[in-house]
mmCIF file of C-alpha atoms (C1' of nucleotides) in Angstrom:
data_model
loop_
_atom_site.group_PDB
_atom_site.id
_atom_site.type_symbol
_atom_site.label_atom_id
_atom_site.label_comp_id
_atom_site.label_asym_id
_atom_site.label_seq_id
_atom_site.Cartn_x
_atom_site.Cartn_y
_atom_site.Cartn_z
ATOM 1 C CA UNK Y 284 -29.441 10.379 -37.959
ATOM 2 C CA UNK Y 285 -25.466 11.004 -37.273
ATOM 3 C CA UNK Y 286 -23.456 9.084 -39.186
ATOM 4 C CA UNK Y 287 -22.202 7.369 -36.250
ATOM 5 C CA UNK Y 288 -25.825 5.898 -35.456
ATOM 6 C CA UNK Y 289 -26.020 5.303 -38.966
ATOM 7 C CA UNK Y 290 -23.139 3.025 -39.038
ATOM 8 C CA UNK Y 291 -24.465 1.446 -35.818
ATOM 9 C CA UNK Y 292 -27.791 0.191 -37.632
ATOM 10 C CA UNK Y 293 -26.334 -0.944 -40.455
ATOM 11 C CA UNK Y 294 -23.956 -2.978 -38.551
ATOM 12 C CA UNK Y 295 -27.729 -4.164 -37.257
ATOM 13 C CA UNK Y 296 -27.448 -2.728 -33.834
ATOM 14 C CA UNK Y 297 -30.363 -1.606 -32.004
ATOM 15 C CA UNK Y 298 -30.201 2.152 -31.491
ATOM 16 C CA UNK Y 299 -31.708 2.653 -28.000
ATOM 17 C CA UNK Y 300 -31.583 5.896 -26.002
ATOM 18 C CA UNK Y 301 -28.682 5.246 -24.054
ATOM 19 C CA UNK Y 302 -26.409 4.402 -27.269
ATOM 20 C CA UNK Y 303 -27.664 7.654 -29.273
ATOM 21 C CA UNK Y 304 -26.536 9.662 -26.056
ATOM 22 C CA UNK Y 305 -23.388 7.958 -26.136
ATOM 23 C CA UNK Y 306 -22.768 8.376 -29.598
ATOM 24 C CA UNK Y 307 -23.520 12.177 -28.967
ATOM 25 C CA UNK Y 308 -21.140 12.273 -26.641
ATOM 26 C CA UNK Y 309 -18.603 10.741 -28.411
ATOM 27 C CA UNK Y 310 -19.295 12.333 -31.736
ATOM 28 C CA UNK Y 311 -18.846 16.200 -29.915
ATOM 29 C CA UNK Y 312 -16.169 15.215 -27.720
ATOM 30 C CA UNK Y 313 -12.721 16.942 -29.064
ATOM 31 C CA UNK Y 314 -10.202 15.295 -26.514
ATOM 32 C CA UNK Y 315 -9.952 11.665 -25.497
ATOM 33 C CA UNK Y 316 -12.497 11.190 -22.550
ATOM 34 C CA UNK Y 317 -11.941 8.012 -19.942
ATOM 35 C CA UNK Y 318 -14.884 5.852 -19.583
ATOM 36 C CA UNK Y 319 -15.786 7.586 -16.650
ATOM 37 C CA UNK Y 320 -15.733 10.680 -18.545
ATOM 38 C CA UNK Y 321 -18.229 9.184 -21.000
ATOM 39 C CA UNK Y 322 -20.140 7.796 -18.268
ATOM 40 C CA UNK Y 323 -20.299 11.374 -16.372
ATOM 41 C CA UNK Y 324 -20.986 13.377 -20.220
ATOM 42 C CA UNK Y 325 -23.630 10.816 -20.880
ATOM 43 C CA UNK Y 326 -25.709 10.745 -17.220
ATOM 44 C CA UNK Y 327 -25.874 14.766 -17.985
ATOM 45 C CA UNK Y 328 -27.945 14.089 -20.859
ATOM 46 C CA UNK Y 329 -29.874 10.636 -19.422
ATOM 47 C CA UNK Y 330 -29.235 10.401 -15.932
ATOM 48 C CA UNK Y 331 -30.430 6.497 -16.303
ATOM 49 C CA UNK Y 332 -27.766 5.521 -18.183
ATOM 50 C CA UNK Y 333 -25.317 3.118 -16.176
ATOM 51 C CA UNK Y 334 -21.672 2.425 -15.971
ATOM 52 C CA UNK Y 335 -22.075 -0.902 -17.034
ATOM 53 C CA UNK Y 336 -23.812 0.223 -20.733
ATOM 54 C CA UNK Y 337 -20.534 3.068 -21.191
ATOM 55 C CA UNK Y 338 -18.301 -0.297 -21.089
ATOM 56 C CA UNK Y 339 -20.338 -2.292 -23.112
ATOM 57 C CA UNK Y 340 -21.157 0.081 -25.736
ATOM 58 C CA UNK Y 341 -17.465 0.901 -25.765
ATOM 59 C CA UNK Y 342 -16.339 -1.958 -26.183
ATOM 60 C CA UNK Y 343 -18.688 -2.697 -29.036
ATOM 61 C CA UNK Y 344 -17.962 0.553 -31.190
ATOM 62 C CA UNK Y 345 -14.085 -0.650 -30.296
ATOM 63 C CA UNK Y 346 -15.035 -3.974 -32.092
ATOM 64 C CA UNK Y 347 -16.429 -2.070 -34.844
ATOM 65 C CA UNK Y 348 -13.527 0.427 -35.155
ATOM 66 C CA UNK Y 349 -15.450 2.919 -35.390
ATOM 67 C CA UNK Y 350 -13.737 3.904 -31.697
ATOM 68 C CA UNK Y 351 -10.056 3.612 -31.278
ATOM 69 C CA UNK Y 352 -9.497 2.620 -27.504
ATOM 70 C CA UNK Y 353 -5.839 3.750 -26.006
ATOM 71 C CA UNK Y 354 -4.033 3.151 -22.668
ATOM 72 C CA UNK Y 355 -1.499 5.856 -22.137
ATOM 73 C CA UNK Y 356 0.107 4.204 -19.235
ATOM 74 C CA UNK Y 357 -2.595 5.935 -16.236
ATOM 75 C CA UNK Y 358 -4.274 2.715 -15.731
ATOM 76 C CA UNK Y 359 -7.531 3.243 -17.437
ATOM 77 C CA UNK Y 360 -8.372 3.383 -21.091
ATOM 78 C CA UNK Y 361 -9.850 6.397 -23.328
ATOM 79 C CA UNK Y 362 -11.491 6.477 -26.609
ATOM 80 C CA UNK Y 363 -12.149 8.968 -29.503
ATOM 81 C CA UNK Y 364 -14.219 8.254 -32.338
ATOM 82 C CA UNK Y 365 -11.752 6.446 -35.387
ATOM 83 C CA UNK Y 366 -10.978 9.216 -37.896
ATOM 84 C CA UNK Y 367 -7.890 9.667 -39.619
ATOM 85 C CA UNK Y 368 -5.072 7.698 -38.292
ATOM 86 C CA UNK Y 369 -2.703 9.763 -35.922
ATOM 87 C CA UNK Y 370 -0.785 9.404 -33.268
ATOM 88 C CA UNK Y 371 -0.943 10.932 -30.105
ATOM 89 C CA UNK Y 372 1.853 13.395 -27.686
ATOM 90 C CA UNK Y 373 1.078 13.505 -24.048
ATOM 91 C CA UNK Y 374 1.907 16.271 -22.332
ATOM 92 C CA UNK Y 375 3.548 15.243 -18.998
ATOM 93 C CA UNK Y 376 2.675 18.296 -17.116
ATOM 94 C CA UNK Y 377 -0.686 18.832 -18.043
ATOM 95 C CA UNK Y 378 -2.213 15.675 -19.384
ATOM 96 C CA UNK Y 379 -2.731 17.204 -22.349
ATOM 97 C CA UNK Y 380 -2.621 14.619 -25.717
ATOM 98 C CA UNK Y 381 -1.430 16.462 -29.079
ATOM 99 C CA UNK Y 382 -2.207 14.723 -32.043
ATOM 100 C CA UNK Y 383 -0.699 13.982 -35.494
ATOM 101 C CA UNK Y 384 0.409 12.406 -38.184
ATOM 102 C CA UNK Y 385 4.005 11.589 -40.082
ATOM 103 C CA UNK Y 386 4.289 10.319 -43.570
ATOM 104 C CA UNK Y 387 7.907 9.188 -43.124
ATOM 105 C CA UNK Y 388 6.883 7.608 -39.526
ATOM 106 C CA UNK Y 389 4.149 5.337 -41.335
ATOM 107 C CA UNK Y 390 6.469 4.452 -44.267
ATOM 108 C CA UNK Y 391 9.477 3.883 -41.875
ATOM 109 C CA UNK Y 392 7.222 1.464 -39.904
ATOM 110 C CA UNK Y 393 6.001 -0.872 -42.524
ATOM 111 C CA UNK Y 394 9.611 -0.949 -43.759
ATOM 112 C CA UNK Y 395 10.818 -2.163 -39.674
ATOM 113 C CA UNK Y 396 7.990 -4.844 -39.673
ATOM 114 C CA UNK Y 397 8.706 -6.088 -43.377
ATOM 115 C CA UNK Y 398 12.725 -5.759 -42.898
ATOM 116 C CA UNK Y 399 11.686 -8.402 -39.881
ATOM 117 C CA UNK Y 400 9.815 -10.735 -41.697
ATOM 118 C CA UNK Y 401 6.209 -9.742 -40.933
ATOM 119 C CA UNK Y 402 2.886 -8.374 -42.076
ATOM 120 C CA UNK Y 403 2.094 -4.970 -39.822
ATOM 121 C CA UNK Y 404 -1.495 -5.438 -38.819
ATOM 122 C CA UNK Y 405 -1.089 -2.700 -36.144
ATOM 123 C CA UNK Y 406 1.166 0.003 -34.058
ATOM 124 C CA UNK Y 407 1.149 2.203 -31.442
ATOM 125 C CA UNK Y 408 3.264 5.294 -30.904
ATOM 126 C CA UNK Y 409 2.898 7.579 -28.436
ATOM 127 C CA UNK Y 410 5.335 10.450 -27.129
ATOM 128 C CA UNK Y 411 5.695 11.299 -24.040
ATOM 129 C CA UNK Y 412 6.982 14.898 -23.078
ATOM 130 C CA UNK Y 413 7.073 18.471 -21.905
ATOM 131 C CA UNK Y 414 6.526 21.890 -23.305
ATOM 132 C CA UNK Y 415 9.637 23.315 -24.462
ATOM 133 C CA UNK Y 416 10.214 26.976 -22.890
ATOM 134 C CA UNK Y 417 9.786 29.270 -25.510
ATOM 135 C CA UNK Y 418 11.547 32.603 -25.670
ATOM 136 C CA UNK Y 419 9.102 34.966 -26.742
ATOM 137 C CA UNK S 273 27.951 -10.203 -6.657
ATOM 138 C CA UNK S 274 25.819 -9.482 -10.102
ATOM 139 C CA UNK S 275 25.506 -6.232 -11.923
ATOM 140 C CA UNK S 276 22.085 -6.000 -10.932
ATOM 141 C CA UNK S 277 22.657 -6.233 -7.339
ATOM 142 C CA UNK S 278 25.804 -4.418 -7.021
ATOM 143 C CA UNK S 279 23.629 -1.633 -8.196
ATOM 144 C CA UNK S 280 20.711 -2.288 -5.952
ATOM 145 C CA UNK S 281 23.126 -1.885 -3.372
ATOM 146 C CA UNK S 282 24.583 1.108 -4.853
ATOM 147 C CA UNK S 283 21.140 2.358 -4.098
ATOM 148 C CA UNK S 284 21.036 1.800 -0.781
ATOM 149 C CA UNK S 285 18.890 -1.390 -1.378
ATOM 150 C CA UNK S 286 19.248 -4.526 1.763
ATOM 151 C CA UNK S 287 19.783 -7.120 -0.112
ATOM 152 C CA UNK S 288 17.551 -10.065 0.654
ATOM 153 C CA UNK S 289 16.956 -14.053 0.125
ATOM 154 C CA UNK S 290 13.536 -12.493 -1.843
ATOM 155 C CA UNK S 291 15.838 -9.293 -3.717
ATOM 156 C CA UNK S 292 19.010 -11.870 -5.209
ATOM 157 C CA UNK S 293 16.585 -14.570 -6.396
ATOM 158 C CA UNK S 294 13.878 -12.021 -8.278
ATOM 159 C CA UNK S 295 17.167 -10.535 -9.861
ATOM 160 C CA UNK S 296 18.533 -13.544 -10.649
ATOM 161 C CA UNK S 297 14.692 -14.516 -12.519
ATOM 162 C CA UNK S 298 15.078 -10.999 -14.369
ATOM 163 C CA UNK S 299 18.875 -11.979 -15.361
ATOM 164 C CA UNK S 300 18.230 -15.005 -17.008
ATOM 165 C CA UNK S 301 14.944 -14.187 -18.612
ATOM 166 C CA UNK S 302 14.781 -14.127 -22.349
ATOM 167 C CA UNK S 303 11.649 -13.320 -22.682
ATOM 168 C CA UNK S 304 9.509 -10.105 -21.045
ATOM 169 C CA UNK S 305 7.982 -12.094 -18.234
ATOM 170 C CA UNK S 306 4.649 -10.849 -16.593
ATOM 171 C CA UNK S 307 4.319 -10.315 -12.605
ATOM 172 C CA UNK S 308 3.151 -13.710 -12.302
ATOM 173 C CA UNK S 309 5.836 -15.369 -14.506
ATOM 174 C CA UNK S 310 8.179 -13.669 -12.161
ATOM 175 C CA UNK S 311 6.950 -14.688 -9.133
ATOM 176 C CA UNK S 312 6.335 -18.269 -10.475
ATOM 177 C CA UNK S 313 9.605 -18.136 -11.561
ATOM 178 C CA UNK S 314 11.226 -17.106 -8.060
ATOM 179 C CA UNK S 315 8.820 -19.502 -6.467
ATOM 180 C CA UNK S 316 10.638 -22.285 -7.988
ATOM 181 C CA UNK S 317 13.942 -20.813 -6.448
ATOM 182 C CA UNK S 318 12.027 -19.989 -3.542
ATOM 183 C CA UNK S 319 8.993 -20.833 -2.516
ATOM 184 C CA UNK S 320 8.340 -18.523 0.426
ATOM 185 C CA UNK S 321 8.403 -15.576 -2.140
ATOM 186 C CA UNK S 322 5.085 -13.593 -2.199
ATOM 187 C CA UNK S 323 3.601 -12.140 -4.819
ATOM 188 C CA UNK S 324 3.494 -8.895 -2.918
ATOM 189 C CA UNK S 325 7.205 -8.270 -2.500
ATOM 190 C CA UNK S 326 7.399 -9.528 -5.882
ATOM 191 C CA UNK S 327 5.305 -6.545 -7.241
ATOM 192 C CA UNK S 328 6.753 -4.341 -4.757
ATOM 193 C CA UNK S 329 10.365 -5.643 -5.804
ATOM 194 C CA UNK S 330 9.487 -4.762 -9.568
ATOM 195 C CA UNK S 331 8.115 -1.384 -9.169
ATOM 196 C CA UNK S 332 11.489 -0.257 -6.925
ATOM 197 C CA UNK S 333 13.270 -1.730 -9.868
ATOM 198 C CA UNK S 334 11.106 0.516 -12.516
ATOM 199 C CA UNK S 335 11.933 3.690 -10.074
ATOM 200 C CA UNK S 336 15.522 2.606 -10.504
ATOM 201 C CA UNK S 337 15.189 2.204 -14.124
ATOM 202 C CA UNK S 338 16.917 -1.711 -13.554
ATOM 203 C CA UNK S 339 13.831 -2.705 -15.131
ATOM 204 C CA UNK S 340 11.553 -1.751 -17.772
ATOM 205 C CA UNK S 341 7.572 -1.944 -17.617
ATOM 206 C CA UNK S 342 5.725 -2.774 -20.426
ATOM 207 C CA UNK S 343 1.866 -2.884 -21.358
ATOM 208 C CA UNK S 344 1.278 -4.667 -24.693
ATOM 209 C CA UNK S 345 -2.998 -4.219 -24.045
ATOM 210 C CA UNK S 346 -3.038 -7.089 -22.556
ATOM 211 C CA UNK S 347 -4.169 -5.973 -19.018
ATOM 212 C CA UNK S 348 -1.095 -6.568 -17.424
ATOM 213 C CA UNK S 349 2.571 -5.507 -17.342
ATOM 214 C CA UNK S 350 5.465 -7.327 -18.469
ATOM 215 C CA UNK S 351 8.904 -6.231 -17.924
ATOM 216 C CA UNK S 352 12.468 -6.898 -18.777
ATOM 217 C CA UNK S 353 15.811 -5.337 -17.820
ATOM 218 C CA UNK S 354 16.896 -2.385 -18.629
ATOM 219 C CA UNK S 355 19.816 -3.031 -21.270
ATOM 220 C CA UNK S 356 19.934 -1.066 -24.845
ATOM 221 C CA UNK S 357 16.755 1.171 -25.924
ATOM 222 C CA UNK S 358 14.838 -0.555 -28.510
ATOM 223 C CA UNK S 359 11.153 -1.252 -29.653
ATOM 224 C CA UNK S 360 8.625 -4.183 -30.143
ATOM 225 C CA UNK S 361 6.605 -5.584 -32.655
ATOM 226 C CA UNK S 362 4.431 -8.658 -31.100
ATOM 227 C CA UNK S 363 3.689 -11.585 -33.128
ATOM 228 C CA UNK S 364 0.313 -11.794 -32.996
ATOM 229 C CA UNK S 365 -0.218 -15.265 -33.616
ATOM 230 C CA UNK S 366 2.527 -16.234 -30.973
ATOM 231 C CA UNK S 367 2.502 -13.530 -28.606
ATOM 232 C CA UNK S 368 6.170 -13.688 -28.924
ATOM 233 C CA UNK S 369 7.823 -10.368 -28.911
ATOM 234 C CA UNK S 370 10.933 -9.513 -31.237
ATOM 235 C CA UNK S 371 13.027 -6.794 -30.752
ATOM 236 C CA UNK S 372 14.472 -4.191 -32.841
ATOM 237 C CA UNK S 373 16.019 -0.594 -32.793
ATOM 238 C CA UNK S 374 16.075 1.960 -35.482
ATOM 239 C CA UNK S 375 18.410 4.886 -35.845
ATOM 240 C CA UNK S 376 16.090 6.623 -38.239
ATOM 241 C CA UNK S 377 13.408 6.030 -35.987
ATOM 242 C CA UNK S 378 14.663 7.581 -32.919
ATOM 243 C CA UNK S 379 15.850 10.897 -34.952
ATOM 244 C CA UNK S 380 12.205 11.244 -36.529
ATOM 245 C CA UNK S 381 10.657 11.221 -33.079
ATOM 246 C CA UNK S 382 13.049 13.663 -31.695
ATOM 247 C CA UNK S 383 11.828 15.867 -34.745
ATOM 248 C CA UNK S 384 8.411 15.330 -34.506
ATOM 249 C CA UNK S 385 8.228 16.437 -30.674
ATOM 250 C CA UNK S 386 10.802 19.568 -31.039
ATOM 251 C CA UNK S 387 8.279 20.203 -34.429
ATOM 252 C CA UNK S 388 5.772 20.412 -31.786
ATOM 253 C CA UNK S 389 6.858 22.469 -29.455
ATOM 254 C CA UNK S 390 8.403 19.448 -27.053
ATOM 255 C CA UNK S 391 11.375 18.082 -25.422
ATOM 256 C CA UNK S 392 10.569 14.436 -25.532
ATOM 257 C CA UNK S 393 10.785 12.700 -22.356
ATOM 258 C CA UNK S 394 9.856 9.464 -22.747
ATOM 259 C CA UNK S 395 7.759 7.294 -25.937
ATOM 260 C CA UNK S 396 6.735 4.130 -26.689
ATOM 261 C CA UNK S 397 6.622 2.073 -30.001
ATOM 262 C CA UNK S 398 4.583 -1.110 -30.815
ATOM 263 C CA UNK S 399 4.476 -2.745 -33.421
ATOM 264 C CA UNK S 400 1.996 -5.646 -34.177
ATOM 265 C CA UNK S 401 1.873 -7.985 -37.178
ATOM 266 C CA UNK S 402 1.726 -11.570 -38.636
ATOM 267 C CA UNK S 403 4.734 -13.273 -39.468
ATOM 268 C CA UNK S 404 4.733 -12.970 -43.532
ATOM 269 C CA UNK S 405 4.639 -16.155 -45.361
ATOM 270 C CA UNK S 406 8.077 -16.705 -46.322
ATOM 271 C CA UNK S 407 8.020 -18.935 -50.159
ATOM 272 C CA UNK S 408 11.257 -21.048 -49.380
ATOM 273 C "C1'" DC R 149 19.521 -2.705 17.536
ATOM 274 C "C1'" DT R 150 16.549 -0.511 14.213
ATOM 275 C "C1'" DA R 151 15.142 0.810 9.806
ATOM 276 C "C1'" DT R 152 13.798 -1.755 5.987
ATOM 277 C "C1'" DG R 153 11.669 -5.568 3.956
ATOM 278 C "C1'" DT R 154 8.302 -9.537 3.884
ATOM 279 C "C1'" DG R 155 3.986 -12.390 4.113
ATOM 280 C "C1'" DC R 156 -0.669 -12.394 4.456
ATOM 281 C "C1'" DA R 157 -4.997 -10.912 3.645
ATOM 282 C "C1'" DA R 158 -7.868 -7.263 2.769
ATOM 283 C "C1'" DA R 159 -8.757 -3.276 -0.156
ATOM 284 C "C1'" DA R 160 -8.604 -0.688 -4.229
ATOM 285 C "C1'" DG R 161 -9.597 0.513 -8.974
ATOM 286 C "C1'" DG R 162 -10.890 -0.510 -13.442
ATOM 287 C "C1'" DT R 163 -13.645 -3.671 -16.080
ATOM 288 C "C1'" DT R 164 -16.777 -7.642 -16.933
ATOM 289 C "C1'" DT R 165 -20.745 -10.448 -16.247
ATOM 290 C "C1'" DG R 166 -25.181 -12.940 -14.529
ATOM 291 C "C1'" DC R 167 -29.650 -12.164 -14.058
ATOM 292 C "C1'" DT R 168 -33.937 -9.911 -14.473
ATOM 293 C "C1'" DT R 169 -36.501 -6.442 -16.650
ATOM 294 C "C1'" DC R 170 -37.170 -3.310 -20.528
ATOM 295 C "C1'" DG R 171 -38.069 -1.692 -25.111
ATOM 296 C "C1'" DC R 172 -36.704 -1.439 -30.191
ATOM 297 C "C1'" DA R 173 -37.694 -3.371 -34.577
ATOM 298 C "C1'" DT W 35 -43.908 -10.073 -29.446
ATOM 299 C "C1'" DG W 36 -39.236 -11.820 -29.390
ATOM 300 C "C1'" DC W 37 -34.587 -10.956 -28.941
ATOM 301 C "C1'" DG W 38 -31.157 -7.711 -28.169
ATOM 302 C "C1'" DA W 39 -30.074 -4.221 -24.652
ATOM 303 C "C1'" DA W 40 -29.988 -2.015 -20.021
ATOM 304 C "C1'" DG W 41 -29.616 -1.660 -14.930
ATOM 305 C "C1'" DC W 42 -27.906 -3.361 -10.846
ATOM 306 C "C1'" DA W 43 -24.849 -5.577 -8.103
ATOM 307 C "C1'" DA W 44 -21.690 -9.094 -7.618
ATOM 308 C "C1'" DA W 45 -17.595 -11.012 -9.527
ATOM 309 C "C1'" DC W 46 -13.060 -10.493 -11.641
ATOM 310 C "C1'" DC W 47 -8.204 -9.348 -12.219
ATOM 311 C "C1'" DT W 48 -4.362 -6.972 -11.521
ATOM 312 C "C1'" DT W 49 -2.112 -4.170 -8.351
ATOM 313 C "C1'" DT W 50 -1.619 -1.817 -3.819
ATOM 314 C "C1'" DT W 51 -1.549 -1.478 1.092
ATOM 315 C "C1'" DG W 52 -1.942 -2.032 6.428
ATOM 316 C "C1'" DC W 53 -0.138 -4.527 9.859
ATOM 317 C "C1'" DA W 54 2.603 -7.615 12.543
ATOM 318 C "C1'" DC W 55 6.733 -10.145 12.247
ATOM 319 C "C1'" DA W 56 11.450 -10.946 10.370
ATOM 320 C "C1'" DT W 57 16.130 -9.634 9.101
ATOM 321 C "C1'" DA W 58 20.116 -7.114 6.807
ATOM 322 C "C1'" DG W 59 23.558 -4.009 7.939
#
DNA sequence: CTATGTGCAAAAGGTTTGCTTCGCA
DNA sequence: TGCGAAGCAAACCTTTTGCACATAG
């Protein structure tokens, strides 16, 4: 059993066909599908599963946090499984996300939210930009 | 005339009942307003204002960078006008949204995307927290 | 006068939900 | 077997758009 499912069950979760093919996808996935990508991964290896279970399952592992959901501005959300915390670059010409991860960018933010009075529960930073020409 | 709709004009913009009284709803705002608090807003000034120019309206303005769109995952965009570039962190017992701007912040992000081989474009900070109990 | 803008209602696109049936524990 | 889960289709919500009419310049 992955350690996904695993988590699943002991969160008491039934773990049906369609979710262990989710989970598979999820768990193999290395960029940051849409739902529709799920929903397209997943039908390849159960064409029964519907649209409807993607969402819900989604949504539930997004409750769990053991999914991080994000909206880079396109309209649509996409998920990876929650590992280490990051942040994300988005390539503008290709749609391409970059991740990773800045010690001084996580202190610096606690410091902004406590400077203003409050407890930082969460953030979100995201760049947005394009591949600098390099002069090989 | 105001500043915003000296520059609409500027733009080549007609400058309508609907255009002067969303502008004027965006002036005086002191809060970031979604679609529908800016078109019950304008309503109020105007009632034959639709809902359709007022989302049309609001988009021109985001092409024009007059305005800027926000999407706090909520489902919906909020927006304010364009003035000085700063950042958010959303209360998230209120919803209300206090601003702030960092100098150290914007270098570090500038870093981080030329460390990665970018020119950064655009980005977007949230932050989200609980307002800490203050012992007074 | 005419290109641009508006209102209305319908459509679009992503996401959620009600209901019935299915199947895991 | 009983209750959570799935499939299907309809509903939802925000946003966009086609079309006929109105109006700024």
């Amino acid at each position: 059993m992955s350690n996904l499912e695993q988590r699943c069950v002991e969160a008491g979760l039934k773990m049906t066909g369609q979710r262990r093919v989710i989970l598979r996808v999820l768990g193999i996935a290395e960029d940051h599908p849409s739902v529709e990508d799920v929903y397209d991964r997943a039908k390849a290896l159960d064409s029964s599963i519907s649209i409807a279970t993607v969402y819900r399952t989604l949504s539930l592992l997004d409750e769990m946090e053991l999914v991080v959901r994000h909206e880079f501005q396109e309209g649509y959300s996409r998920y990876e499984v929650n590992s280490e915390h990051h942040h994300h670059l988005v390539d503008l010409e290709t749609g391409q996300v970059i991740e990773f991860q800045n010690e001084e960018l996580e202190k610096l933010k606690e410091k902004i939210a406590h400077d203003l009075g409050y407890e930082l529960i969460d953030h979100r930073l995201e760049l947005y930009g394009k591949k600098l020409k390099s002069e090989k």
